[in-house]
Structure formats: structure tokens, C-alpha cells
XYZ file of C-alpha atoms in Angstrom:
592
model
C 13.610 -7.126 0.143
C 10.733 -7.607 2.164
C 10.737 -11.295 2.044
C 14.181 -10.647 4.086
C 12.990 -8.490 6.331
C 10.207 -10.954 7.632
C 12.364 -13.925 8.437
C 15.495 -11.590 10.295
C 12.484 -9.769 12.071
C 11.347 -13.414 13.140
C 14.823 -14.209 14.341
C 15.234 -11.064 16.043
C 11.891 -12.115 17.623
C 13.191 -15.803 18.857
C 16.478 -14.159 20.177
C 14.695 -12.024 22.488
C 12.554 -14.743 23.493
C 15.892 -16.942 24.171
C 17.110 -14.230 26.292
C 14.049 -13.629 28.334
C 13.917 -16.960 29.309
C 17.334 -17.156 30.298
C 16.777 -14.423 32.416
C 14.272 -15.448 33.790
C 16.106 -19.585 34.160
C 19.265 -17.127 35.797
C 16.730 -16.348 38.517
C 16.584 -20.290 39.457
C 18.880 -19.925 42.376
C 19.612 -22.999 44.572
C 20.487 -22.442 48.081
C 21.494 -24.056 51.408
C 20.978 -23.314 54.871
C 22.543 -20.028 55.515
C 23.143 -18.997 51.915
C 22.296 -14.808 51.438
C 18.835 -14.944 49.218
C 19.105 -11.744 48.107
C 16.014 -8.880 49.320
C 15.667 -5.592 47.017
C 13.067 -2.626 47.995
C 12.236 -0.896 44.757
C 9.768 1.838 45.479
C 6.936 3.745 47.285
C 4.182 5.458 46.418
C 0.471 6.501 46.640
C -1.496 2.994 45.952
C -4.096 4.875 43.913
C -1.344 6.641 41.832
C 0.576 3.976 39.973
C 2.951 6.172 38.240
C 3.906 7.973 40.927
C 6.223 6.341 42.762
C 9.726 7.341 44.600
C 12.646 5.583 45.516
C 12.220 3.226 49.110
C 15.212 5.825 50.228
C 13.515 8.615 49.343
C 11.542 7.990 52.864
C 14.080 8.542 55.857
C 14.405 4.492 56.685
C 17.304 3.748 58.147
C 19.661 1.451 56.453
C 22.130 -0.797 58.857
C 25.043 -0.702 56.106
C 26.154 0.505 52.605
C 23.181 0.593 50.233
C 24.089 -1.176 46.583
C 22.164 -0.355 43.485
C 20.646 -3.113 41.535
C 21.323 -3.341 37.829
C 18.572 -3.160 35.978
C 17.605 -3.530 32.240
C 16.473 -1.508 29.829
C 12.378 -2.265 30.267
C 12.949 -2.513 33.783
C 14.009 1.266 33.805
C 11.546 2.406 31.915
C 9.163 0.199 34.013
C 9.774 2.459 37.016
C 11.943 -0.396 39.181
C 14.744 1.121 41.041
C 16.458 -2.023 43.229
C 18.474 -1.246 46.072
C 19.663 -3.577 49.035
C 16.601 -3.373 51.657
C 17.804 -3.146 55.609
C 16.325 -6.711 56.311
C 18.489 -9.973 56.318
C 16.719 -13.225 55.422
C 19.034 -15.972 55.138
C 18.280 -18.971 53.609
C 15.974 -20.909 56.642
C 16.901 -19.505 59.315
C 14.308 -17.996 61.393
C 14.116 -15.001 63.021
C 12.185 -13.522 65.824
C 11.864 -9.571 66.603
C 15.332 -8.991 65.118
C 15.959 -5.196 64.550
C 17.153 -4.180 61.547
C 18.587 -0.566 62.549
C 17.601 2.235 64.826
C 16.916 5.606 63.759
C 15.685 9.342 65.152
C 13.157 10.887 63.310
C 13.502 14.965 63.246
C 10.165 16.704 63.272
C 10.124 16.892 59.761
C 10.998 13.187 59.100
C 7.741 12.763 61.259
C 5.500 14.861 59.229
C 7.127 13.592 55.981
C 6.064 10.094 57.137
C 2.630 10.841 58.018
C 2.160 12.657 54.873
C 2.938 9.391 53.062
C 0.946 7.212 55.368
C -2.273 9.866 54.417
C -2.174 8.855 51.190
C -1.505 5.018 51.807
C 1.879 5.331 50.365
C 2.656 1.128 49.741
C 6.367 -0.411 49.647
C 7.643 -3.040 47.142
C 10.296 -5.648 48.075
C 11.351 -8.727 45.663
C 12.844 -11.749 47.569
C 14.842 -13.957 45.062
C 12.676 -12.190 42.661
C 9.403 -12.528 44.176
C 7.331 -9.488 44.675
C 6.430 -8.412 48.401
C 3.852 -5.151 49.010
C 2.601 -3.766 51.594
C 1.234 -0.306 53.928
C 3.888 1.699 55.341
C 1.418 2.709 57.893
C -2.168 3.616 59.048
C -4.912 5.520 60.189
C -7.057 5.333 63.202
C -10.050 7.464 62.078
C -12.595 4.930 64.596
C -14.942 7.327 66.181
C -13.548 10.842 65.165
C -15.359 12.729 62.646
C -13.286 15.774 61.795
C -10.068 14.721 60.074
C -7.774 16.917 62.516
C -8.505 14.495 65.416
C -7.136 11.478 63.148
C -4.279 9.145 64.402
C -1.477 8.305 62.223
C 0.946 5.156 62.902
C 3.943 3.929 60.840
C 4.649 0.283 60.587
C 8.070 -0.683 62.136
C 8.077 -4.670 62.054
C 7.577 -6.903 59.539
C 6.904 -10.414 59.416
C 7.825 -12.296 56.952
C 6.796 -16.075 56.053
C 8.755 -17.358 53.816
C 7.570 -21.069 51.951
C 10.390 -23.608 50.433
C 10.526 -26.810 48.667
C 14.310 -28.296 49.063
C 16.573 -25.954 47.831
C 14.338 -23.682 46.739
C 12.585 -20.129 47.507
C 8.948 -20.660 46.583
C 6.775 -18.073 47.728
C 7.173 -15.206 50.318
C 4.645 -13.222 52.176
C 5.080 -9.715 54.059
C 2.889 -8.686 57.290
C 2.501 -5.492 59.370
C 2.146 -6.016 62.644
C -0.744 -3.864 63.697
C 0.088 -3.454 67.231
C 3.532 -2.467 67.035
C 3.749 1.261 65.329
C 5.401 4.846 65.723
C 3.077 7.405 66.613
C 3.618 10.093 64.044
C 0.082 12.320 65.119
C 2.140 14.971 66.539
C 5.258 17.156 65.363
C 7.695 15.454 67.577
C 11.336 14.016 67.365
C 10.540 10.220 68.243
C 13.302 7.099 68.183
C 12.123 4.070 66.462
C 13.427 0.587 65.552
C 12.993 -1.439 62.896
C 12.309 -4.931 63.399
C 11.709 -7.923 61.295
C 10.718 -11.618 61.941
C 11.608 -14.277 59.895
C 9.616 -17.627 59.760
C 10.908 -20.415 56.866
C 7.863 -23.162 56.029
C 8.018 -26.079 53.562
C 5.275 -26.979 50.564
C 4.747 -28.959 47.837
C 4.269 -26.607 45.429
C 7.434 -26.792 42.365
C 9.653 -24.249 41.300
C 8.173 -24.015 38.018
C 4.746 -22.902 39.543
C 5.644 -21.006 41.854
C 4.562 -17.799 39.888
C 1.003 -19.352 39.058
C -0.487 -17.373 42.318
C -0.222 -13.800 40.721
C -1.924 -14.908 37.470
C -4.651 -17.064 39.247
C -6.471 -14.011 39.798
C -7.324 -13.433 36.741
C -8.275 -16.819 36.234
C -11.071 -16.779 39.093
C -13.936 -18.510 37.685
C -16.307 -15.117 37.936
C -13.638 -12.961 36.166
C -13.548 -15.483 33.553
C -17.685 -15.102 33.313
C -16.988 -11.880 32.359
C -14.205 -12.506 30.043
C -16.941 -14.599 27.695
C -20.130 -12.719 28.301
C -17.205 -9.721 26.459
C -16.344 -12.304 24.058
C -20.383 -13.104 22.919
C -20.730 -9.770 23.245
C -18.407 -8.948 20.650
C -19.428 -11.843 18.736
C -23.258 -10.757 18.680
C -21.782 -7.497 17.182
C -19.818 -9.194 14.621
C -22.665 -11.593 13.276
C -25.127 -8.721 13.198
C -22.808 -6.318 11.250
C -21.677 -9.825 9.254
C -25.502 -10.251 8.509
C -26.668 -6.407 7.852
C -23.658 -6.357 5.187
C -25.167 -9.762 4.132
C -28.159 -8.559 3.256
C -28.023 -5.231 2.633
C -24.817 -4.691 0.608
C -24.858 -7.959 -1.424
C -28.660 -7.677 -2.669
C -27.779 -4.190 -3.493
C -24.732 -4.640 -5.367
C -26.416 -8.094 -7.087
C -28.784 -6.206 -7.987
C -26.754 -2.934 -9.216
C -24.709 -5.945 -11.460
C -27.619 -7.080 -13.039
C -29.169 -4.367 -14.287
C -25.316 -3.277 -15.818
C -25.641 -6.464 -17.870
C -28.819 -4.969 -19.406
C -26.874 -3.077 -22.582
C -30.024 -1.514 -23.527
C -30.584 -0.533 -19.893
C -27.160 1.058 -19.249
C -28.070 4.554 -20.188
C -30.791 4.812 -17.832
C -29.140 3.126 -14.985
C -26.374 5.662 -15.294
C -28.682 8.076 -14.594
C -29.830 6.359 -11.410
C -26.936 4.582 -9.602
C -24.733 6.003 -7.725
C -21.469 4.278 -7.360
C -21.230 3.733 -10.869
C -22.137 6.522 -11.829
C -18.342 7.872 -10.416
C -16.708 5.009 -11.919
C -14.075 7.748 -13.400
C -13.641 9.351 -10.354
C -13.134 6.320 -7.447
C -9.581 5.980 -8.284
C -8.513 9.324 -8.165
C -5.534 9.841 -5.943
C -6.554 11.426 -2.682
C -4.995 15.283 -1.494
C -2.157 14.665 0.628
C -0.906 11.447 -0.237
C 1.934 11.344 0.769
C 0.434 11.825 4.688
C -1.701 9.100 3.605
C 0.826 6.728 2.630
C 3.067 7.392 5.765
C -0.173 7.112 8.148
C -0.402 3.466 5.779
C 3.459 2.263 6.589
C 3.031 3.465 10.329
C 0.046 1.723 11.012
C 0.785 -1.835 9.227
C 3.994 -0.876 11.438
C 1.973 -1.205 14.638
C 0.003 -3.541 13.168
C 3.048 -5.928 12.627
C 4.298 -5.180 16.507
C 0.664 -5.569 18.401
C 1.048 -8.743 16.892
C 3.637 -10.014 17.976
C 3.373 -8.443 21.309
C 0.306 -10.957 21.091
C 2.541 -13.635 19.679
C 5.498 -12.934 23.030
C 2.195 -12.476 25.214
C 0.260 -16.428 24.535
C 3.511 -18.001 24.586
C 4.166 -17.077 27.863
C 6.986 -14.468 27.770
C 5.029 -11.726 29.867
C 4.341 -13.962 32.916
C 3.445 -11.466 36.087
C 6.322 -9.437 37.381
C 9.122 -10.424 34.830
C 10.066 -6.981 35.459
C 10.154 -4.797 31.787
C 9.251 -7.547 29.799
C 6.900 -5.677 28.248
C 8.432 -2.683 27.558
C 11.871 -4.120 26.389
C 9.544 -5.913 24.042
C 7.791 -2.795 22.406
C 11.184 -1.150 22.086
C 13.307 -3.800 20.508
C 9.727 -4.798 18.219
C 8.972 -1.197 17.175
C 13.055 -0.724 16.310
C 13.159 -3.662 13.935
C 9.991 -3.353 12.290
C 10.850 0.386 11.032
C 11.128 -1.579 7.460
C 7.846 -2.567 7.105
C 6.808 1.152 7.696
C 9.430 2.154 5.752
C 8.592 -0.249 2.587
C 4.646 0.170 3.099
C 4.604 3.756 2.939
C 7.435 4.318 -0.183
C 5.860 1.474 -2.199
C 1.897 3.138 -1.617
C 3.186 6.583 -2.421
C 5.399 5.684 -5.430
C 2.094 3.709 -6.733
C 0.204 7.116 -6.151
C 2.637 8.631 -8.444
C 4.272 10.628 -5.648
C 7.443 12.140 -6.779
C 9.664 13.229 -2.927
C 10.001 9.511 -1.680
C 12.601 10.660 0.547
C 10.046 13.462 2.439
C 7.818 10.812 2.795
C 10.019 8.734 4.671
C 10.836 11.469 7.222
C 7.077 11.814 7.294
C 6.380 8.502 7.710
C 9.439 7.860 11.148
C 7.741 11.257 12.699
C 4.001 10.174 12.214
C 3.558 8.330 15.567
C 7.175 8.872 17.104
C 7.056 12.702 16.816
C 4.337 12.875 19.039
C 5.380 9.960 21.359
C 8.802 11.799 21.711
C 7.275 15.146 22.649
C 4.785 13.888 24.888
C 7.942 11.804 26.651
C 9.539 14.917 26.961
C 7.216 16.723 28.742
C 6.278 13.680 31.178
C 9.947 13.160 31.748
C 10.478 16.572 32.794
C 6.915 16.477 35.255
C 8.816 12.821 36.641
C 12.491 15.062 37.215
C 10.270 17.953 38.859
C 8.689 15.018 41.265
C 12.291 13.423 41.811
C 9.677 10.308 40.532
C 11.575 7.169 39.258
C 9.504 7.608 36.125
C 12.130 9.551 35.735
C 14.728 8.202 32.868
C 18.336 8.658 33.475
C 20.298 10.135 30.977
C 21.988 6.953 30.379
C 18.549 5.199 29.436
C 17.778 8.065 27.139
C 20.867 7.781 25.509
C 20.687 3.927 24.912
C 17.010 4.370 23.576
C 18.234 7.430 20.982
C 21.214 5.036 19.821
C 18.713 1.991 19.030
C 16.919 4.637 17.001
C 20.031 5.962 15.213
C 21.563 3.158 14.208
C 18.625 0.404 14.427
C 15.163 2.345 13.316
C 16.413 5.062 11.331
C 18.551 2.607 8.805
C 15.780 -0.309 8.463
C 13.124 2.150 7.750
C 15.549 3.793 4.940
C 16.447 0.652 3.580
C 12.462 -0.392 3.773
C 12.033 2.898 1.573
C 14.565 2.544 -0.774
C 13.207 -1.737 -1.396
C 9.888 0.285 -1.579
C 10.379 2.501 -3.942
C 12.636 0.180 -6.348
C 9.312 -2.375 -6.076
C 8.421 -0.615 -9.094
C 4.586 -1.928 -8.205
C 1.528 -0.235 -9.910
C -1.615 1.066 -8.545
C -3.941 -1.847 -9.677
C -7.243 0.520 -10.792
C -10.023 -1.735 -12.946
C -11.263 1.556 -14.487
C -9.500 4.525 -15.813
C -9.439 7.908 -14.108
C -11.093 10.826 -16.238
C -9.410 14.148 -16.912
C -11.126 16.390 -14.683
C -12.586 15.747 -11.118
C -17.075 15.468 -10.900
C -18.733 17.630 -9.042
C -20.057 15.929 -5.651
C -23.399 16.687 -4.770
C -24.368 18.427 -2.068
C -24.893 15.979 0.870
C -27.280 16.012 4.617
C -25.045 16.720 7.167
C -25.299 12.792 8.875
C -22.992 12.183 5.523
C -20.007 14.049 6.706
C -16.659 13.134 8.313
C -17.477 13.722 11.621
C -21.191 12.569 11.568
C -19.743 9.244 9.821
C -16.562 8.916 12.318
C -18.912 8.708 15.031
C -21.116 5.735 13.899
C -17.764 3.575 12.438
C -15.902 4.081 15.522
C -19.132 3.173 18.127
C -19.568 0.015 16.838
C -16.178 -1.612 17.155
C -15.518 0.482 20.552
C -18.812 -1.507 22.064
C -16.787 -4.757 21.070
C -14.031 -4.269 23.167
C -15.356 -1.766 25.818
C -15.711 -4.785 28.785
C -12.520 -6.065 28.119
C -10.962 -2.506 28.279
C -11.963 -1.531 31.791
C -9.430 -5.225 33.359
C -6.754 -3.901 30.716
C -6.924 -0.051 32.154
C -7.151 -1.934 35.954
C -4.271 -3.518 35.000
C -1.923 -1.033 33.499
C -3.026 1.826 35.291
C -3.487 -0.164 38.460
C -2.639 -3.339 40.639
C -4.462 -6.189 38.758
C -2.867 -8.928 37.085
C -4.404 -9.467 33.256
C -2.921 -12.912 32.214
C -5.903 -14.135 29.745
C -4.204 -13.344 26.907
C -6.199 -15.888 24.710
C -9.175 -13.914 25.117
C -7.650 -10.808 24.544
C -6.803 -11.717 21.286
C -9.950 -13.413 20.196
C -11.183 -9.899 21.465
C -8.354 -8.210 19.217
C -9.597 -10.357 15.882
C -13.128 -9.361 16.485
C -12.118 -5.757 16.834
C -10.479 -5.763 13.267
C -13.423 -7.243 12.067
C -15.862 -5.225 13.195
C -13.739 -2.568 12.122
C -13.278 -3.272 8.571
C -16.700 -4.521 7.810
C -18.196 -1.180 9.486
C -15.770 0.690 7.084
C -16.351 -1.191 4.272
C -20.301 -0.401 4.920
C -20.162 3.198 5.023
C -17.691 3.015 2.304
C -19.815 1.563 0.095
C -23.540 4.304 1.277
C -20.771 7.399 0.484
C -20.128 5.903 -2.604
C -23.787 5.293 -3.649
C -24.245 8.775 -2.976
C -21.834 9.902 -5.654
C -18.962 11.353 -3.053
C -15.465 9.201 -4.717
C -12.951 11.164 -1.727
C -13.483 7.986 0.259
C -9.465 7.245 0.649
C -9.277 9.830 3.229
C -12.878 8.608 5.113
C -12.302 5.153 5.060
C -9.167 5.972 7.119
C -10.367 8.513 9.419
C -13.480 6.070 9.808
C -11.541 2.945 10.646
C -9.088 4.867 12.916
C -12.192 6.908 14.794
C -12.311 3.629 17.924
C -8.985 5.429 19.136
C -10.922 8.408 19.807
C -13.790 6.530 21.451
C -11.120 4.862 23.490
C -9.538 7.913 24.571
C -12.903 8.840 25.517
C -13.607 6.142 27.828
C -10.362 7.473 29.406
C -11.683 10.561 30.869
C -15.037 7.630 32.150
C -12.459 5.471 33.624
C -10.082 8.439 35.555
C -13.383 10.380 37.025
C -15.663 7.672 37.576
C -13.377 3.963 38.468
C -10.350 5.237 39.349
C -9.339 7.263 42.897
C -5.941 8.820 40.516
C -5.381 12.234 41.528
C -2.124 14.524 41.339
C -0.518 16.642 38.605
C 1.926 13.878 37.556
C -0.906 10.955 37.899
C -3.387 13.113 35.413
C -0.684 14.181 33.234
C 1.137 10.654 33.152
C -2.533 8.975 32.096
C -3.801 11.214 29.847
C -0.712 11.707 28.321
C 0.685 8.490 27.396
C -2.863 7.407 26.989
C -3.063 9.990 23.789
C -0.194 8.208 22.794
C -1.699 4.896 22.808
C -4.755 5.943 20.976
C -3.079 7.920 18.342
C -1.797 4.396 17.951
C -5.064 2.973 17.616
C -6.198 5.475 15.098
C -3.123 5.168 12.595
C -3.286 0.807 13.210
C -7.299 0.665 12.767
C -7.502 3.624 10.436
C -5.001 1.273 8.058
C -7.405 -1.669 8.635
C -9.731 0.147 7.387
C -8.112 1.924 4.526
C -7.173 -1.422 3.075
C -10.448 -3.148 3.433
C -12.194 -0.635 1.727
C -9.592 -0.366 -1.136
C -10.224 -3.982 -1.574
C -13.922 -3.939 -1.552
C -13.621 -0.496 -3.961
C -11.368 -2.584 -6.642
C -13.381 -5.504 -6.108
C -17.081 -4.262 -7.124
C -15.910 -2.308 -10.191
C -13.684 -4.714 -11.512
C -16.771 -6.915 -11.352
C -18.425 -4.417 -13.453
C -17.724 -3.137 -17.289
C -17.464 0.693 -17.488
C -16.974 2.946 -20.622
């Protein structure tokens, strides 16, 4: 069953890379002189608060005709975009000078509304034959006036736009406000303004095919890229230390520890003295609350599965800047069709632990991570209606995201059970399990959960910590992150570091005669999600400028989301690398 799974999840995988790039080759418009190149606004909204943002109408602009909504798809909805015919007319070379694009009488609250916005440098967002365009609606003269309430605020009313071609082609398009010509919006006063645009059409050399290579070059800059690999030997100093002090440490130990079990007439004694196999009857012991266990398993080799192809979509070029959604139509049709592998990891695990209710274990295992995410969406969503924010989801969207978990999630994740549970596999254990349960000994308290969570989850977290700070800049702000090379390099060393750390304190609990390391060895691997979160509330109060109700609650919130990701996907790294190392030292060993 599984080996089926794989290559129509593969397929799946190619299809929606096939139709990403024709979207994105549908895009390749030809044009000639005069031709309608067609301008969207999608939104405004504070530039420090990238989740809130509003429709362009929202804002009283004027509009010179009928407004048409754009179609959008599915990621590009939940992506925030809302498209909608902008008031200017840029027609395929021909230049314009000082054209106006409508007139329009601001009431006295239109006025304040507008220099509410343009206090808390509210930014617009155009695309131009799908090429983004940003900029200020406004500004603030605050030169030589200390107290706030003698401030001067100014909207932007004309635009300048220069737009570059090569042939038939739109290749790049900037957006300028022109500083000198702006509304007065200081005072509570009914004021008539016009809109006015200028148009101005150059030629380059620069190809079609490169014309998005500007919004990713960023990233690229030769001191970002500095950083990049100082992260990179960072992370690779951690690894080859840990590699080393498990080197040393753990294989001398355990030579050792074989040795003297070759030693018949020494075997009594050394009983007596060693730890670890001293609980040889005891290791294999199923764990309390397995069947949690196995469903935390199947949902994080789920996750597993999708971050890498997400990685896979992501080197390949797929998530290029602005293909609007890309991302998020990715995580949705991923996470649907890899339900299976949840479904077959968790049935299979908890069948081997002799569990007997397969079938509540498979409810268990689809609510583990989307019970929460759906909750937590529930609550934003409302905070987005209550804003009138197009985080907002229509209904529509919700409805088309339920249906591809009815009938595409819900039925591959049974039918992953059901090839799970018919795998008829056994719980490979190279000793036998006694009757009844030894006694642990009492234990200092740096030999706890907690105590231990904290020093497995540091470790990894200090990996990937540099790196984190350009993903949160990107995702929770304006910067491009294109180096996805890196990031997976960075990715690899984090699930090393992760299950070597594990596998470490794995082995000191079981030297200390404490055999309930199923549970630890999870907990352990899966504690970097809480360190991450933690750098969270460090990155909101002390790099960001996010403020708001619906800015706090949309970070933190989703944010637990992602962790609790990260805890179930590195707590499973963990889990298994310890299970292996477990089965591996005391099969290497001969116990009575």
C-alpha cells in the first residue's frame, strides 16, 4: 500500500508543478502599441503590520468606471490578494503626462480617514502584467515641530510611473510619488482633489525570462550571503562538536560496557554496576498512552514528508518572488495528499504496540495538528471579519478547503490506516519484556523532563537561530528569502543536531536506570519548537515595529501553529533515532 502511495503522491507533486508553471507561462503576454496591459491594486495597509491589510477600495479613491474583481486562486486567497481594476490606464507604450485619472470630494471624514492611514504609513500594492508596484499613500512633515499636534499630513495624488520594455514585452515597472504635488489633509475640512498619473515607456536589454531576477537579488547581495555561511559554519561547528562529544563519550562507554558483558564470569558483578543493562527487561516496555504516541509518530513523519517537499517545490524554482499563493496552494494540496503516510505511520506503530482501537487512533492521529490549526483559524478568521481585513476567508474559500478535507484527507488517511493496520508488522525488541515494571530510582532534578527538554532543544535552536531572524523578516515582513539551498543545508543540520542530541540524553537516562524514555526522547526532540516560539516573543518586542490586536494575535497565533509543527516533526526525529540507537546497543549485547 504504501509503495502506492509514494509514487501517486509524486505525481500529484509533478502535476502541481505543471500547473504552476503554466500559470505562471499564461502570464507571458505579448503586446503591441496600444494593447490594454492590464493594472490591478490589491491592498493597503500599515507597512509594519503585514497581516493587516484592507482592500485598495476600502480607502475613499475614486474610481473613473465600473470596478471588476480579479479571480483569484485558492493560495492567492488565503495569501491576502484581493485584485480589482485600479483607476489608472497604462496602455501598452504610450506615454502619458499629468493625465487625471478621476476627481473626487473628500467629506470631513474621508479627510480624517486618510490621514489616519497616512499616520501609520499605510502602503498600496499594484501588479502591472503581474509585476508588483508599492508604494506611500502619503506623508508627514514633522521638520522642526516637536509636539505631534503641530504635524502636517499630505496624501499622494500623482503617480509616476516608468515603465521598461524589450519588444513586445512588459519587463519591469516602477511607481513614484511625486513629493510636491499632495492634498493637505492637517485639518478637518471638505477638500477636492484629482488624481493624476504619468506614464513614461523605456526600452532594455534585459529578457523576459529574467525579468523577475530583481526581487530575489536581494537576497543574493554579497553581505547577506556572508551571513548566510557564517549561519551555515555555525551550525556546522555545532554539528561536529556534538558529532565528536558522542564520538568519544558514548562509543568508549558503550565499548567498554560490551566488553566487560563478554566477561561470563564478570556478568554478575557488572549487573550490579551498569546501568542500561541493568533494565534490559524493562527498555521495551510499551510507553502509557500509546496510542497519542503513535498518532504524534504518523503526524509528524506527515510534516516531515510535506517540509520536504515544500523544500523539493522551493530549489526547483516553483516559489519564485510574488507568484502570488504559491506557497500556500502548495501546503494545502501537500498536507491533503500526504494524510496516508500519517494515516499508515500511526496504525502500523500502534498495532505493533499491541494497541487494540485502531480506528480511535486514526481520529486521534487527523486532529493532532489540524485540531488546533482549525481552532486557532477560527478565531483569527473571526479577529480578520471584525477588521473587515482581507485575511478574511470568504465562505466560498472555506468551503473549498473543508471539501479537499472531506473527500481528499479524510479518505487517504483511512485508507493509510486500514494498509497500516493489515501490515501485520511486529515490534522488533532484541530482548524480552519482564512481567512486572522495575522500580526507577529516585533521580536529581537536572534528570527530569523539563530540566532535559531544555538542554535537547538549545542546542539545535542555536543551529538555526541566524537563519531564523531573514525567514521571520520575510514572512512576517517585506524581505525577499530566495536562498533556498542554504536553507536546506540549514534544515539537514537541524535534524542532525537534533537526533544526535536525543540520542545522547537518551542514552545518560538510560545509564541511570529510568527505561520511560519513549515519551522523553519525543518531548526532547520536539522541545526546538518551543525555543522557536520563544524567539517569537524576541523577534515581535525587540526587531519588529508590529503592533495592533489583529497583528499580535495573527503572529502569535499562527506562529503556535507553526511550532506545534515543529515539535510533533522534530519530536518524531527524535523518537525514531533513539528507538534505533535503543534496539541497536542491546541487540549488540546478550541478556538473560
Amino acid at each position: 500500500m504504501v509503495q502506492k502511495l509514494v509514487p501517486c503522491l509524486v505525481l500529484s507533486i509533478v502535476i502541481f508543478c505543471s500547473v504552476t508553471h503554466v500559470r505562471s507561462v499564461a502570464s507571458d503576454h505579448r503586446y503591441t502599441v496600444g494593447d490594454d496591459v492590464p493594472l490591478y491594486v490589491n491592498k493597503v495597509g500599515p507597512f509594519h503590520n503585514p497581516s493587516e491589510t484592507y482592500r485598495y477600495f476600502d480607502l475613499p479613491f475614486c474610481s473613473p468606471g465600473p470596478r471588476k474583481d480579479k479571480k483569484e486562486a485558492l493560495g492567492e486567497v488565503l495569501n491576502g490578494d484581493r485584485l480589482v481594476t485600479a483607476p489608472y490606464k497604462l496602455d501598452f507604450l504610450n506615454d502619458k503626462d499629468s493625465e487625471i485619472a478621476c476627481k473626487k470630494r473628500l467629506t470631513k471624514e474621508q479627510v480624517a480617514q486618510f490621514r489616519e492611514v497616512v499616520s501609520k504609513d499605510y502602503y498600496f500594492q499594484m501588479y502591472y502584467d503581474d509585476l508588483p508596484i508599492w508604494g506611500f499613500l502619503g506623508k508627514i512633515d514633522k521638520e522642526g515641530k516637536n509636539d505631534p499636534s503641530e504635524y502636517k499630513y499630505y496624501l499622494f495624488k500623482h503617480l509616476h510611473f516608468t515603465i521598461f520594455y524589450n519588444k513586445d514585452r512588459v519587463i519591469e515597472i516602477t511607481a513614484q510619488s511625486d513629493p510636491n504635488n499632495v492634498v493637505d489633509l492637517t485639518e478637518d475640512k471638505e477638500v477636492d482633489v484629482e488624481f493624476m498619473y504619468s506614464v513614461k515607456w523605456k526600452e532594455t536589454e534585459i529578457q523576459f525570462e529574467k525579468r523577475m531576477e530583481k526581487y530575489s537579488q536581494s537576497s543574493s547581495l554579497p553581505h547577506h550571503l556572508e551571513i548566510h555561511w557564517f549561519s551555515i559554519i555555525n551550525s556546522c561547528v555545532t554539528v561536529l562538536l556534538l558529532t565528536g562529544f558522542l564520538a568519544t563519550i558514548l562509543m568508549r562507554v558503550l565499548k567498554n560496557d560490551f566488553v566487560k558483558y563478554a566477561h561470563d564470569e564478570e556478568s554478575a558483578e557488572d549487573l550490579e554496576e551498569t546501568g542500561w543493562k541493568y533494565i534490559h527487561g524493562d527498555v521495551f516496555r510499551y510507553p502509557s498512552y500509546k496510542s497519542l504516541l503513535a498518532a504524534a509518530v504518523g503526524s509528524g513523519t506527515q510534516l516531515f514528508t510535506l517540509t520536504i517537499f515544500i523544500f523539493v517545490l522551493a530549489i526547483v524554482g516553483v516559489f519564485y518572488p510574488y507568484n502570488r499563493g504559491a506557497l500556500f496552494t502548495a501546503l494545502v494540496v501537500i498536507y491533503a495528499l500526504t494524510a496516508g503516510i500519517a494515516g499508515y505511520t500511526a496504525a502500523s506503530f500502534f498495532c505493533q504496540l499491541e494497541g487494540t482501537n485502531w480506528v480511535r487512533n486514526l481520529l486521534l492521529t487527523g486532529a493532532l495538528f489540524c485540531g488546533p490549526l482549525f481552532l486557532t483559524f477560527c478565531f483569527l478568521n473571526s479577529v480578520a471579519i471584525a477588521y473587515s481585513a482581507t485575511a478574511a476567508l470568504p465562505f466560498g474559500t472555506i468551503m473549498v478547503i473543508f471539501l479537499i478535507w472531506a473527500l481528499v484527507t479524510t479518505p487517504l488517511l483511512v485508507l493509510g490506516g486500514i494498509a497500516g493496520k493489515n501490515s501485520k508488522a511486529e515490534f522488533q525488541a532484541p530482548v524480552r519484556t519482564t512481567k512486572y515494571p522495575r522500580e526507577i530510582p529516585q533521580l536529581p532534578w537536572y534528570r527530569k523532563t523539563l530540566p532535559q527538554m531544555a538542554m535537547a532543544g538549545f542546542l539545535p535552536f542555536s543551529a538555526i537561530y541566524i537563519e531564523l531572524y531573514y525567514i521571520f523578516a520575510s514572512v512576517w515582513g517585506h524581505r525577499i528569502y530566495t536562498i533556498y539551498s542554504i536553507l536546506f543545508i540549514v534544515f539537514i543540520i537541524l535534524l542532525i543536531v537534533t537526533a544526535f542530541i536525543t540520542v545522547a540524553l537518551t542514552y545518560f537516562q538510560l545509564a541511570a536506570e529510568d527505561h520511560e524514555w519513549w515519551w522523553r526522547s519525543f518531548l526532547c526532540g520536539g522541545s526546538t519548537g518551543l525555543f522557536i516560539y520563544g524567539y517569537c516573543l524576541y523577534y515581535y518586542y525587540a526587531r519588529s515595529d508590529m503592533s495592533g490586536f489583529m497583528q499580535t494575535s495573527f503572529f502569535f497565533g499562527y506562529m503556535a501553529c507553526i511550532c506545534y509543527g515543529f515539535f510533533l516533526m522534530l519530536g518524531t526525529v527524535g523518537f525514531r533515532a533513539s528507538l534505533f540507537f535503543v534496539r541497536h546497543i542491546y541487540r549488540s549485547i546478550k541478556c538473560e
